[in-house]
Tab-separated table of C-alpha atoms in Angstrom:
chain	number	residue	atom	x	y	z
A	1	MET	CA	-41.989	-2.703	-25.688
A	2	ASN	CA	-39.414	-0.512	-24.268
A	3	TYR	CA	-36.034	-0.996	-26.064
A	4	VAL	CA	-34.117	2.005	-24.260
A	5	PRO	CA	-32.655	0.916	-20.910
A	6	ASP	CA	-32.795	3.189	-17.951
A	7	PRO	CA	-30.314	5.956	-18.018
A	8	GLY	CA	-29.263	4.927	-14.778
A	9	TYR	CA	-27.324	1.982	-16.908
A	10	PHE	CA	-25.564	4.528	-18.796
A	11	ILE	CA	-24.461	6.837	-16.067
A	12	ALA	CA	-23.252	3.512	-13.739
A	13	GLY	CA	-21.110	2.449	-16.930
A	14	ALA	CA	-19.459	5.813	-17.207
A	15	VAL	CA	-18.878	6.207	-13.703
A	16	ALA	CA	-17.254	2.486	-13.715
A	17	GLY	CA	-15.248	2.888	-16.784
A	18	GLY	CA	-14.057	6.253	-15.377
A	19	ILE	CA	-12.926	4.506	-11.908
A	20	SER	CA	-11.207	1.559	-13.772
A	21	ARG	CA	-9.077	3.677	-16.014
A	22	THR	CA	-8.060	5.719	-13.138
A	23	ALA	CA	-7.397	2.844	-10.909
A	24	THR	CA	-5.420	0.915	-13.751
A	25	ALA	CA	-3.265	3.848	-15.287
A	26	PRO	CA	-0.660	3.993	-12.706
A	27	LEU	CA	-0.255	-0.036	-13.008
A	28	ASP	CA	0.081	0.513	-16.781
A	29	ARG	CA	2.420	2.983	-16.492
A	30	LEU	CA	4.721	0.953	-14.131
A	31	LYS	CA	4.026	-1.868	-16.502
A	32	VAL	CA	5.729	0.205	-19.506
A	33	TYR	CA	8.454	1.763	-17.583
A	34	LEU	CA	9.676	-1.627	-16.474
A	35	LEU	CA	9.498	-3.036	-20.196
A	36	VAL	CA	11.163	0.025	-21.552
A	37	ASN	CA	14.068	0.552	-18.739
A	38	THR	CA	15.288	-2.780	-18.085
A	39	LYS	CA	19.095	-2.991	-17.082
A	40	SER	CA	21.264	-6.402	-16.997
A	41	ASP	CA	21.835	-5.679	-13.354
A	42	VAL	CA	18.203	-6.336	-12.649
A	43	ASN	CA	18.543	-10.140	-13.103
A	44	ILE	CA	20.487	-10.532	-10.016
A	45	ALA	CA	17.606	-12.661	-8.598
A	46	LEU	CA	17.137	-14.728	-11.582
A	47	ASP	CA	21.011	-15.237	-11.145
A	48	ALA	CA	20.782	-16.107	-7.682
A	49	ALA	CA	18.176	-18.643	-8.250
A	50	LYS	CA	20.122	-20.471	-11.066
A	51	LYS	CA	23.129	-20.716	-8.506
A	52	GLY	CA	21.183	-22.342	-6.049
A	53	GLN	CA	20.752	-19.291	-3.520
A	54	PRO	CA	17.241	-19.070	-2.770
A	55	LEU	CA	17.479	-16.762	0.049
A	56	ARG	CA	19.456	-14.126	-1.991
A	57	ALA	CA	17.118	-14.597	-4.929
A	58	VAL	CA	14.106	-13.520	-2.815
A	59	LYS	CA	15.754	-10.744	-1.172
A	60	ASN	CA	16.733	-9.143	-4.744
A	61	ALA	CA	13.459	-10.162	-6.470
A	62	GLY	CA	11.357	-6.806	-5.735
A	63	ARG	CA	14.244	-4.579	-6.325
A	64	PRO	CA	13.359	-3.603	-9.961
A	65	LEU	CA	9.908	-2.806	-9.135
A	66	VAL	CA	10.761	-0.565	-5.891
A	67	ALA	CA	13.635	0.918	-8.194
A	68	ALA	CA	10.896	1.607	-10.783
A	69	VAL	CA	8.247	3.153	-8.239
A	70	SER	CA	10.901	5.415	-6.880
A	71	ASP	CA	11.950	6.782	-10.280
A	72	LEU	CA	8.721	7.462	-11.447
A	73	TYR	CA	7.677	9.298	-8.156
A	74	LYS	CA	11.063	11.365	-8.238
A	75	SER	CA	10.310	12.332	-11.973
A	76	GLY	CA	6.943	13.410	-11.404
A	77	GLY	CA	5.243	13.007	-8.068
A	78	VAL	CA	1.963	11.197	-8.101
A	79	ARG	CA	1.221	12.685	-11.511
A	80	GLY	CA	4.039	10.951	-12.915
A	81	PHE	CA	2.407	7.445	-12.587
A	82	PHE	CA	-0.662	9.015	-14.862
A	83	ALA	CA	1.923	10.373	-17.475
A	84	GLY	CA	0.721	9.482	-21.125
A	85	LYS	CA	-3.018	8.906	-20.363
A	86	PRO	CA	-5.117	11.735	-22.057
A	87	LEU	CA	-7.447	13.498	-19.923
A	88	ARG	CA	-10.190	12.829	-22.202
A	89	THR	CA	-10.923	10.013	-24.345
A	90	TYR	CA	-12.179	10.341	-27.898
A	91	CYS	CA	-14.639	8.014	-29.554
């Protein structure tokens, strides 16, 4: 009986884990940035929707996301999206 799987499974798992962490790190950084840096003027779209102005709400809905991406890029370029993530993970 062979209880140890083929080493290719371990390598494939390691590669998949590395790719998934690299792909989701910028999205996680953006999420944390949006959670921490909320301003009162960000709710323009919500206020417009409450007042019955759907076109104004749709027009302003993406503004906080665009501003967050712009701020993160200005603060450190592409590397700014990976800030706070360790280069190595320790078990």
